[in-house]
Amino acid sequence: MLARVLGPLLGLAVALPAGAGTLYVSNERDNSLTLIDTATLTVKGSIKVGARPRGITLSADGKQLYICASDDDTVQVLDIATGKILHNLPSGDDPEQFALAPDGTHLFIANEDDNVVTVVDVPTRSVAYQIDVGVEPEGMAVSPDGKWAVNTSETTNMVHWIDTAARQLVDSTPVDARPRHAEFTADGKQLWVSAEIGGTVKVIDVASRQVKQTISFAIKGVQADKVQPVGIKLSRDGKLAFVALGPANHVAVVDTATYQVKDYLLVGRRVWHMALSPDGGTLFTTNGVSNDVSVIDVVSLKVVKSIPVGRYPWGAVVVP
C-alpha cells in the first residue's frame, strides 16, 4: 500500500510512493535532466546533458541512463551513481525515441531525419545494423521476449515489425495518422499504438500483427482536434492503460479488458509521456508547455500534485 501524507492541493490528499526512488525528467529547452525524489515529491537537483534531450531509458542493470540528445545526434550514457556522462553511443541522425532489448545488449533507435532504425551494440558501443523503415520514424518498442522490435512512422502511418534474430523488416501494420508511441503488454501478446492526429489508440494482436481494437477519446469541453494521443503507459497489473492526450491536457484511463475509457484526468499543459513508480502506485506525467510534472495516485485515480521542472519536459523514467 501507499504511505499517505495529507497535503493541500485542490482539496485532495497527496499520495506518496512507499519506496524511495528518483524520477529523471528530460527538459528539451534547457538541455538538462530534472531529478525528483519520489518519496517526498520534491526536486533534488538537475544535470546538464546534450542538446534537446528527449527519450530516456534505464540500462538493464539499473546503473546507467541512456539519453537521446537529439540535436547532438547522439545517445549519451549517464552514470547514475556519479551523475556524470560516461560516453556517447552512435545513434544516427536526430534520435528521438529508443528501446532497449530485454538483455540490455542492443539499443533500437528511431532516426527521424534518415527514415531508419539504428541498432547499437551497447557493450561494443558500435552500430550493429540499420533497418530502413517509413517516413519520420518515431516510436520504438521491443517485445518482452526480445523477438520483435517495432517502429512507428509518423508520415507513413504504419507500425514496422523488425525480426531481431533475422535483423530484417518482415511486416508493416497500417494505423491512424501520425503514430507517436508503441507499448507492448507485459505478456507480449498485444501492442498498443497511439496516433496523434488520428486521435486514436490501436490495439494490435502480436501473433497476427493485425489491429484487434480501436480506442477513441472524447472529453467534454475539449475540442476534438485537441485530443492527440501520444505516450502510453500500462499499469503494473496490466488492468489499466494510461494514454497522454497532448494539448487536451488530460490522461485517459482505459480498462484493458473492455477497452472502455474509465476516466479522464486533468494534468498540466501538453502532456507528453509518463513513468510509473517501482511499486506501480504512482504515475508521473511530463507536461511540455506548463513545464511541470503531474503526480497521479493510481489507486484513487486522482491527480495529487504538480512539480515544476525545466522547460519543455519530454521523457521520464524512475530509477529505484
C-alpha atoms as a printed R data frame, in Angstrom:
    type eleno elety resid chain resno       x       y       z
1   ATOM     1    CA   MET     A     1   0.000   0.000   0.000
2   ATOM     2    CA   LEU     A     2   0.968   3.600  -0.404
3   ATOM     3    CA   ALA     A     3   2.103   5.622   2.554
4   ATOM     4    CA   ARG     A     4  -0.229   8.622   2.755
5   ATOM     5    CA   VAL     A     5   0.671  12.113   3.801
6   ATOM     6    CA   LEU     A     6  -2.005  14.785   3.932
7   ATOM     7    CA   GLY     A     7  -1.246  17.851   1.868
8   ATOM     8    CA   PRO     A     8  -3.265  20.624   0.280
9   ATOM     9    CA   LEU     A     9  -3.845  20.565  -3.424
10  ATOM    10    CA   LEU     A    10  -7.292  21.332  -4.729
11  ATOM    11    CA   GLY     A    11  -8.653  19.733  -1.600
12  ATOM    12    CA   LEU     A    12  -7.057  16.342  -2.281
13  ATOM    13    CA   ALA     A    13  -4.777  14.217  -0.144
14  ATOM    14    CA   VAL     A    14  -1.279  13.789  -1.530
15  ATOM    15    CA   ALA     A    15  -0.315  10.145  -2.004
16  ATOM    16    CA   LEU     A    16   3.328   9.239  -1.750
17  ATOM    17    CA   PRO     A    17   5.091   6.109  -3.012
18  ATOM    18    CA   ALA     A    18   6.151   3.606  -0.387
19  ATOM    19    CA   GLY     A    19   9.653   3.080  -1.767
20  ATOM    20    CA   ALA     A    20  12.389   5.592  -2.397
21  ATOM    21    CA   GLY     A    21  13.470   6.356  -5.932
22  ATOM    22    CA   THR     A    22  14.386   9.119  -8.333
23  ATOM    23    CA   LEU     A    23  12.358  10.342 -11.278
24  ATOM    24    CA   TYR     A    24  14.553  11.619 -14.134
25  ATOM    25    CA   VAL     A    25  12.834  14.079 -16.492
26  ATOM    26    CA   SER     A    26  14.393  15.290 -19.754
27  ATOM    27    CA   ASN     A    27  13.933  19.006 -20.494
28  ATOM    28    CA   GLU     A    28  14.154  19.762 -24.231
29  ATOM    29    CA   ARG     A    29  14.769  23.513 -24.000
30  ATOM    30    CA   ASP     A    30  17.129  23.510 -21.008
31  ATOM    31    CA   ASN     A    31  19.369  20.640 -22.178
32  ATOM    32    CA   SER     A    32  19.038  19.123 -18.752
33  ATOM    33    CA   LEU     A    33  17.541  16.419 -16.591
34  ATOM    34    CA   THR     A    34  15.484  17.269 -13.520
35  ATOM    35    CA   LEU     A    35  15.780  14.817 -10.623
36  ATOM    36    CA   ILE     A    36  12.731  14.333  -8.385
37  ATOM    37    CA   ASP     A    37  12.672  12.372  -5.133
38  ATOM    38    CA   THR     A    38   9.684  10.029  -5.499
39  ATOM    39    CA   ALA     A    39   9.247   9.690  -1.720
40  ATOM    40    CA   THR     A    40   8.999  13.411  -0.952
41  ATOM    41    CA   LEU     A    41   7.850  14.547  -4.418
42  ATOM    42    CA   THR     A    42  10.410  17.341  -4.408
43  ATOM    43    CA   VAL     A    43  13.121  18.354  -6.859
44  ATOM    44    CA   LYS     A    44  16.536  17.300  -5.597
45  ATOM    45    CA   GLY     A    45  18.751  18.510  -8.420
46  ATOM    46    CA   SER     A    46  19.442  18.759 -12.122
47  ATOM    47    CA   ILE     A    47  22.100  17.534 -14.546
48  ATOM    48    CA   LYS     A    48  23.262  19.237 -17.727
49  ATOM    49    CA   VAL     A    49  23.224  16.964 -20.768
50  ATOM    50    CA   GLY     A    50  23.397  17.261 -24.552
51  ATOM    51    CA   ALA     A    51  21.230  19.350 -26.867
52  ATOM    52    CA   ARG     A    52  17.470  18.739 -26.858
53  ATOM    53    CA   PRO     A    53  17.200  15.606 -24.701
54  ATOM    54    CA   ARG     A    54  14.041  13.634 -25.350
55  ATOM    55    CA   GLY     A    55  13.865   9.847 -24.937
56  ATOM    56    CA   ILE     A    56  15.480   8.414 -21.791
57  ATOM    57    CA   THR     A    57  15.649   4.816 -20.591
58  ATOM    58    CA   LEU     A    58  17.353   2.773 -17.880
59  ATOM    59    CA   SER     A    59  20.077   0.208 -18.579
60  ATOM    60    CA   ALA     A    60  19.361  -3.466 -17.897
61  ATOM    61    CA   ASP     A    61  21.467  -3.442 -14.717
62  ATOM    62    CA   GLY     A    62  19.902  -0.205 -13.487
63  ATOM    63    CA   LYS     A    63  23.252   1.566 -13.177
64  ATOM    64    CA   GLN     A    64  23.170   3.791 -16.241
65  ATOM    65    CA   LEU     A    65  20.730   6.035 -18.028
66  ATOM    66    CA   TYR     A    66  20.566   6.358 -21.823
67  ATOM    67    CA   ILE     A    67  19.613   9.824 -23.091
68  ATOM    68    CA   CYS     A    68  18.660  10.809 -26.653
69  ATOM    69    CA   ALA     A    69  20.465  14.117 -27.218
70  ATOM    70    CA   SER     A    70  18.535  14.703 -30.436
71  ATOM    71    CA   ASP     A    71  20.215  17.865 -31.699
72  ATOM    72    CA   ASP     A    72  23.678  16.423 -30.975
73  ATOM    73    CA   ASP     A    73  22.833  13.272 -32.951
74  ATOM    74    CA   THR     A    74  23.992  11.006 -30.160
75  ATOM    75    CA   VAL     A    75  22.877   8.872 -27.243
76  ATOM    76    CA   GLN     A    76  24.600   9.808 -24.018
77  ATOM    77    CA   VAL     A    77  25.288   7.299 -21.248
78  ATOM    78    CA   LEU     A    78  24.916   8.711 -17.739
79  ATOM    79    CA   ASP     A    79  26.378   7.020 -14.671
80  ATOM    80    CA   ILE     A    80  23.586   7.198 -12.092
81  ATOM    81    CA   ALA     A    81  25.876   6.897  -9.075
82  ATOM    82    CA   THR     A    82  28.013   9.922 -10.013
83  ATOM    83    CA   GLY     A    83  25.643  11.896 -12.253
84  ATOM    84    CA   LYS     A    84  28.382  12.102 -14.894
85  ATOM    85    CA   ILE     A    85  28.230  11.375 -18.625
86  ATOM    86    CA   LEU     A    86  30.469   8.364 -19.224
87  ATOM    87    CA   HIS     A    87  30.475   8.266 -23.017
88  ATOM    88    CA   ASN     A    88  28.315   8.568 -26.107
89  ATOM    89    CA   LEU     A    89  26.798   5.891 -28.309
90  ATOM    90    CA   PRO     A    90  26.403   6.234 -32.091
91  ATOM    91    CA   SER     A    91  22.780   6.929 -32.879
92  ATOM    92    CA   GLY     A    92  22.254   8.089 -36.448
93  ATOM    93    CA   ASP     A    93  20.702  11.496 -37.203
94  ATOM    94    CA   ASP     A    94  18.073  13.043 -34.926
95  ATOM    95    CA   PRO     A    95  17.432  10.249 -32.411
96  ATOM    96    CA   GLU     A    96  14.101  10.780 -30.662
97  ATOM    97    CA   GLN     A    97  12.801   7.594 -29.082
98  ATOM    98    CA   PHE     A    98  14.546   4.319 -28.440
99  ATOM    99    CA   ALA     A    99  14.014   0.964 -26.763
100 ATOM   100    CA   LEU     A   100  16.420  -1.402 -25.060
101 ATOM   101    CA   ALA     A   101  16.401  -5.151 -25.692
102 ATOM   102    CA   PRO     A   102  15.479  -7.147 -22.565
103 ATOM   103    CA   ASP     A   103  19.027  -8.492 -22.219
104 ATOM   104    CA   GLY     A   104  20.451  -4.965 -22.430
105 ATOM   105    CA   THR     A   105  22.759  -5.702 -25.350
106 ATOM   106    CA   HIS     A   106  21.063  -3.763 -28.146
107 ATOM   107    CA   LEU     A   107  19.506  -0.311 -28.269
108 ATOM   108    CA   PHE     A   108  16.945   0.305 -31.038
109 ATOM   109    CA   ILE     A   109  16.889   3.979 -32.045
110 ATOM   110    CA   ALA     A   110  14.410   5.807 -34.294
111 ATOM   111    CA   ASN     A   111  16.196   8.261 -36.602
112 ATOM   112    CA   GLU     A   112  13.530  10.711 -37.699
113 ATOM   113    CA   ASP     A   113  15.545  12.517 -40.377
114 ATOM   114    CA   ASP     A   114  17.030   9.404 -42.000
115 ATOM   115    CA   ASN     A   115  13.962   7.109 -42.064
116 ATOM   116    CA   VAL     A   116  15.919   4.313 -40.455
117 ATOM   117    CA   VAL     A   117  16.164   2.424 -37.196
118 ATOM   118    CA   THR     A   118  19.734   2.258 -35.931
119 ATOM   119    CA   VAL     A   119  20.581  -0.726 -33.740
120 ATOM   120    CA   VAL     A   120  23.515  -0.151 -31.414
121 ATOM   121    CA   ASP     A   121  25.550  -2.916 -29.800
122 ATOM   122    CA   VAL     A   122  25.790  -1.486 -26.288
123 ATOM   123    CA   PRO     A   123  28.837  -3.415 -24.987
124 ATOM   124    CA   THR     A   124  31.000  -2.544 -28.013
125 ATOM   125    CA   ARG     A   125  29.473   0.952 -28.492
126 ATOM   126    CA   SER     A   126  29.114   0.324 -32.214
127 ATOM   127    CA   VAL     A   127  26.327   0.184 -34.779
128 ATOM   128    CA   ALA     A   128  25.269  -3.435 -35.257
129 ATOM   129    CA   TYR     A   129  22.928  -2.756 -38.182
130 ATOM   130    CA   GLN     A   130  20.344  -0.365 -39.601
131 ATOM   131    CA   ILE     A   131  16.853  -1.024 -40.947
132 ATOM   132    CA   ASP     A   132  15.038   1.156 -43.471
133 ATOM   133    CA   VAL     A   133  11.528   1.984 -42.248
134 ATOM   134    CA   GLY     A   134   8.813   4.512 -43.100
135 ATOM   135    CA   VAL     A   135   8.963   8.296 -43.249
136 ATOM   136    CA   GLU     A   136   9.665  10.074 -39.948
137 ATOM   137    CA   PRO     A   137  10.197   7.118 -37.610
138 ATOM   138    CA   GLU     A   138   9.306   7.994 -34.035
139 ATOM   139    CA   GLY     A   139   8.038   5.376 -31.580
140 ATOM   140    CA   MET     A   140  10.153   2.348 -30.634
141 ATOM   141    CA   ALA     A   141   9.373  -0.713 -28.545
142 ATOM   142    CA   VAL     A   142  10.873  -4.152 -28.020
143 ATOM   143    CA   SER     A   143   8.738  -7.148 -27.064
144 ATOM   144    CA   PRO     A   144   9.323  -8.710 -23.614
145 ATOM   145    CA   ASP     A   145  10.838 -11.816 -25.214
146 ATOM   146    CA   GLY     A   146  13.120  -9.709 -27.416
147 ATOM   147    CA   LYS     A   147  11.779 -11.289 -30.612
148 ATOM   148    CA   TRP     A   148  10.267  -8.113 -32.044
149 ATOM   149    CA   ALA     A   149  11.388  -4.525 -32.320
150 ATOM   150    CA   VAL     A   150   8.683  -2.222 -33.634
151 ATOM   151    CA   ASN     A   151   8.863   1.295 -35.002
152 ATOM   152    CA   THR     A   152   6.091   3.759 -35.804
153 ATOM   153    CA   SER     A   153   6.494   6.086 -38.785
154 ATOM   154    CA   GLU     A   154   4.678   9.404 -38.403
155 ATOM   155    CA   THR     A   155   4.180  10.157 -42.101
156 ATOM   156    CA   THR     A   156   3.760   6.613 -43.468
157 ATOM   157    CA   ASN     A   157   1.238   5.870 -40.675
158 ATOM   158    CA   MET     A   158   2.474   2.362 -40.053
159 ATOM   159    CA   VAL     A   159   3.943   0.089 -37.433
160 ATOM   160    CA   HIS     A   160   7.047  -1.646 -38.778
161 ATOM   161    CA   TRP     A   161   7.940  -5.094 -37.410
162 ATOM   162    CA   ILE     A   162  11.633  -5.974 -37.170
163 ATOM   163    CA   ASP     A   163  12.579  -9.608 -36.563
164 ATOM   164    CA   THR     A   164  15.543  -9.136 -34.222
165 ATOM   165    CA   ALA     A   165  17.002 -12.598 -34.892
166 ATOM   166    CA   ALA     A   166  16.876 -12.218 -38.675
167 ATOM   167    CA   ARG     A   167  17.677  -8.481 -38.464
168 ATOM   168    CA   GLN     A   168  15.055  -7.794 -41.096
169 ATOM   169    CA   LEU     A   169  11.866  -5.806 -41.513
170 ATOM   170    CA   VAL     A   170   9.240  -8.503 -42.047
171 ATOM   171    CA   ASP     A   171   5.863  -6.750 -41.860
172 ATOM   172    CA   SER     A   172   4.042  -3.433 -41.509
173 ATOM   173    CA   THR     A   173   0.659  -2.716 -39.949
174 ATOM   174    CA   PRO     A   174  -1.352   0.364 -41.033
175 ATOM   175    CA   VAL     A   175  -2.573   2.577 -38.180
176 ATOM   176    CA   ASP     A   176  -4.133   6.034 -37.932
177 ATOM   177    CA   ALA     A   177  -2.437   9.339 -38.699
178 ATOM   178    CA   ARG     A   178   0.858  10.229 -37.066
179 ATOM   179    CA   PRO     A   179   1.597   7.296 -34.762
180 ATOM   180    CA   ARG     A   180   3.818   8.503 -31.946
181 ATOM   181    CA   HIS     A   181   4.300   5.753 -29.376
182 ATOM   182    CA   ALA     A   182   4.180   1.957 -29.096
183 ATOM   183    CA   GLU     A   183   3.908  -0.136 -25.932
184 ATOM   184    CA   PHE     A   184   3.856  -3.929 -25.546
185 ATOM   185    CA   THR     A   185   1.767  -5.541 -22.844
186 ATOM   186    CA   ALA     A   186   3.765  -7.434 -20.213
187 ATOM   187    CA   ASP     A   187   2.805 -10.805 -21.704
188 ATOM   188    CA   GLY     A   188   3.869  -9.657 -25.164
189 ATOM   189    CA   LYS     A   189   0.538 -10.563 -26.725
190 ATOM   190    CA   GLN     A   190  -0.618  -7.048 -27.572
191 ATOM   191    CA   LEU     A   191   0.925  -3.860 -28.895
192 ATOM   192    CA   TRP     A   192  -0.744  -0.526 -28.097
193 ATOM   193    CA   VAL     A   193  -0.018   2.292 -30.580
194 ATOM   194    CA   SER     A   194  -1.098   5.930 -30.279
195 ATOM   195    CA   ALA     A   195  -1.998   8.084 -33.294
196 ATOM   196    CA   GLU     A   196  -1.583  11.775 -32.528
197 ATOM   197    CA   ILE     A   197  -3.508  13.256 -35.477
198 ATOM   198    CA   GLY     A   198  -5.832  10.277 -35.851
199 ATOM   199    CA   GLY     A   199  -6.901  10.738 -32.244
200 ATOM   200    CA   THR     A   200  -6.912   7.007 -31.534
201 ATOM   201    CA   VAL     A   201  -5.055   4.122 -29.959
202 ATOM   202    CA   LYS     A   202  -4.835   0.895 -31.915
203 ATOM   203    CA   VAL     A   203  -4.520  -2.391 -30.041
204 ATOM   204    CA   ILE     A   204  -2.662  -4.872 -32.237
205 ATOM   205    CA   ASP     A   205  -2.557  -8.644 -31.829
206 ATOM   206    CA   VAL     A   206   1.144  -9.513 -31.926
207 ATOM   207    CA   ALA     A   207   0.679 -13.069 -33.217
208 ATOM   208    CA   SER     A   208  -1.206 -11.935 -36.326
209 ATOM   209    CA   ARG     A   209   0.119  -8.342 -36.401
210 ATOM   210    CA   GLN     A   210  -3.449  -7.216 -37.103
211 ATOM   211    CA   VAL     A   211  -5.446  -4.476 -35.390
212 ATOM   212    CA   LYS     A   212  -7.979  -6.005 -32.985
213 ATOM   213    CA   GLN     A   213  -9.363  -2.849 -31.376
214 ATOM   214    CA   THR     A   214  -9.519   0.906 -31.985
215 ATOM   215    CA   ILE     A   215  -9.980   3.201 -28.988
216 ATOM   216    CA   SER     A   216 -11.241   6.765 -29.464
217 ATOM   217    CA   PHE     A   217 -11.434   9.604 -26.954
218 ATOM   218    CA   ALA     A   218 -13.869  12.436 -26.289
219 ATOM   219    CA   ILE     A   219 -13.575  14.922 -23.421
220 ATOM   220    CA   LYS     A   220 -16.440  17.206 -22.521
221 ATOM   221    CA   GLY     A   221 -15.495  20.811 -23.191
222 ATOM   222    CA   VAL     A   222 -12.362  19.938 -25.205
223 ATOM   223    CA   GLN     A   223 -12.263  20.349 -28.978
224 ATOM   224    CA   ALA     A   224 -11.821  17.057 -30.828
225 ATOM   225    CA   ASP     A   225  -8.703  18.262 -32.676
226 ATOM   226    CA   LYS     A   226  -7.014  18.941 -29.324
227 ATOM   227    CA   VAL     A   227  -7.292  15.278 -28.336
228 ATOM   228    CA   GLN     A   228  -3.935  13.984 -29.551
229 ATOM   229    CA   PRO     A   229  -2.778  10.666 -28.034
230 ATOM   230    CA   VAL     A   230   0.966  10.374 -27.556
231 ATOM   231    CA   GLY     A   231   2.540   8.493 -24.630
232 ATOM   232    CA   ILE     A   232   1.083   5.220 -23.301
233 ATOM   233    CA   LYS     A   233   1.838   3.509 -20.002
234 ATOM   234    CA   LEU     A   234   0.310   0.243 -18.761
235 ATOM   235    CA   SER     A   235  -0.301  -0.349 -15.062
236 ATOM   236    CA   ARG     A   236   1.815  -2.931 -13.255
237 ATOM   237    CA   ASP     A   237  -1.109  -5.367 -13.021
238 ATOM   238    CA   GLY     A   238  -1.990  -4.799 -16.691
239 ATOM   239    CA   LYS     A   239  -5.576  -3.830 -15.927
240 ATOM   240    CA   LEU     A   240  -5.285  -0.172 -16.902
241 ATOM   241    CA   ALA     A   241  -3.738   1.737 -19.771
242 ATOM   242    CA   PHE     A   242  -2.898   5.408 -19.316
243 ATOM   243    CA   VAL     A   243  -2.875   7.496 -22.505
244 ATOM   244    CA   ALA     A   244  -1.407  11.015 -22.593
245 ATOM   245    CA   LEU     A   245  -3.670  13.191 -24.750
246 ATOM   246    CA   GLY     A   246  -1.270  16.035 -25.586
247 ATOM   247    CA   PRO     A   247  -2.867  19.500 -25.870
248 ATOM   248    CA   ALA     A   248  -6.126  18.137 -24.434
249 ATOM   249    CA   ASN     A   249  -4.225  18.345 -21.106
250 ATOM   250    CA   HIS     A   250  -5.713  15.074 -19.870
251 ATOM   251    CA   VAL     A   251  -4.636  11.484 -19.329
252 ATOM   252    CA   ALA     A   252  -7.204   8.879 -20.375
253 ATOM   253    CA   VAL     A   253  -7.616   5.821 -18.149
254 ATOM   254    CA   VAL     A   254  -8.586   2.768 -20.220
255 ATOM   255    CA   ASP     A   255  -9.822  -0.598 -18.948
256 ATOM   256    CA   THR     A   256  -7.646  -3.088 -20.841
257 ATOM   257    CA   ALA     A   257 -10.256  -5.859 -20.573
258 ATOM   258    CA   THR     A   258 -13.098  -3.891 -22.154
259 ATOM   259    CA   TYR     A   259 -11.113  -1.165 -23.985
260 ATOM   260    CA   GLN     A   260 -13.509   1.382 -22.498
261 ATOM   261    CA   VAL     A   261 -12.335   4.727 -21.151
262 ATOM   262    CA   LYS     A   262 -12.926   4.789 -17.382
263 ATOM   263    CA   ASP     A   263 -11.914   8.375 -16.723
264 ATOM   264    CA   TYR     A   264 -10.070  11.459 -17.928
265 ATOM   265    CA   LEU     A   265  -7.605  13.040 -15.505
266 ATOM   266    CA   LEU     A   266  -6.758  16.734 -15.856
267 ATOM   267    CA   VAL     A   267  -2.986  17.280 -15.738
268 ATOM   268    CA   GLY     A   268  -0.611  20.002 -16.964
269 ATOM   269    CA   ARG     A   269  -0.496  21.540 -20.408
270 ATOM   270    CA   ARG     A   270   0.617  19.459 -23.407
271 ATOM   271    CA   VAL     A   271   1.126  16.149 -21.632
272 ATOM   272    CA   TRP     A   272   3.754  14.043 -23.414
273 ATOM   273    CA   HIS     A   273   4.996  10.935 -21.659
274 ATOM   274    CA   MET     A   274   4.689   9.071 -18.375
275 ATOM   275    CA   ALA     A   275   6.567   6.915 -15.887
276 ATOM   276    CA   LEU     A   276   5.394   4.622 -13.098
277 ATOM   277    CA   SER     A   277   6.905   4.310  -9.633
278 ATOM   278    CA   PRO     A   278   8.516   0.895  -8.969
279 ATOM   279    CA   ASP     A   279   5.547  -0.234  -6.875
280 ATOM   280    CA   GLY     A   280   3.130   0.885  -9.578
281 ATOM   281    CA   GLY     A   281   1.204   3.103  -7.193
282 ATOM   282    CA   THR     A   282   2.155   6.472  -8.654
283 ATOM   283    CA   LEU     A   283   2.143   7.748 -12.236
284 ATOM   284    CA   PHE     A   284   4.186  10.782 -13.291
285 ATOM   285    CA   THR     A   285   3.384  12.792 -16.443
286 ATOM   286    CA   THR     A   286   5.613  15.246 -18.301
287 ATOM   287    CA   ASN     A   287   3.739  18.382 -19.332
288 ATOM   288    CA   GLY     A   288   5.649  20.123 -22.105
289 ATOM   289    CA   VAL     A   289   4.026  23.565 -22.106
290 ATOM   290    CA   SER     A   290   3.301  24.115 -18.409
291 ATOM   291    CA   ASN     A   291   6.852  22.909 -17.596
292 ATOM   292    CA   ASP     A   292   5.824  20.617 -14.788
293 ATOM   293    CA   VAL     A   293   5.225  17.016 -13.789
294 ATOM   294    CA   SER     A   294   1.783  15.889 -12.623
295 ATOM   295    CA   VAL     A   295   1.605  13.197  -9.943
296 ATOM   296    CA   ILE     A   296  -1.275  10.704 -10.155
297 ATOM   297    CA   ASP     A   297  -2.306   8.279  -7.409
298 ATOM   298    CA   VAL     A   298  -3.011   5.107  -9.393
299 ATOM   299    CA   VAL     A   299  -5.209   3.618  -6.658
300 ATOM   300    CA   SER     A   300  -7.629   6.536  -6.384
301 ATOM   301    CA   LEU     A   301  -7.052   7.830  -9.932
302 ATOM   302    CA   LYS     A   302  -6.560  11.343  -8.583
303 ATOM   303    CA   VAL     A   303  -4.018  13.976  -9.575
304 ATOM   304    CA   VAL     A   304  -2.400  14.892  -6.281
305 ATOM   305    CA   LYS     A   305   0.443  17.260  -7.058
306 ATOM   306    CA   SER     A   306   2.240  19.352  -9.680
307 ATOM   307    CA   ILE     A   307   6.039  19.642  -9.568
308 ATOM   308    CA   PRO     A   308   7.816  22.399 -11.561
309 ATOM   309    CA   VAL     A   309  10.739  21.164 -13.682
310 ATOM   310    CA   GLY     A   310  12.713  22.580 -16.625
311 ATOM   311    CA   ARG     A   311  11.469  23.933 -19.922
312 ATOM   312    CA   TYR     A   312   9.600  21.550 -22.221
313 ATOM   313    CA   PRO     A   313   9.784  18.330 -20.188
314 ATOM   314    CA   TRP     A   314   9.540  15.340 -22.532
315 ATOM   315    CA   GLY     A   315  10.775  11.943 -21.299
316 ATOM   316    CA   ALA     A   316  10.618  10.361 -17.862
317 ATOM   317    CA   VAL     A   317  11.985   7.290 -16.123
318 ATOM   318    CA   VAL     A   318  12.057   6.200 -12.467
319 ATOM   319    CA   VAL     A   319  15.236   4.737 -11.005
320 ATOM   320    CA   PRO     A   320  14.514   2.692  -7.830
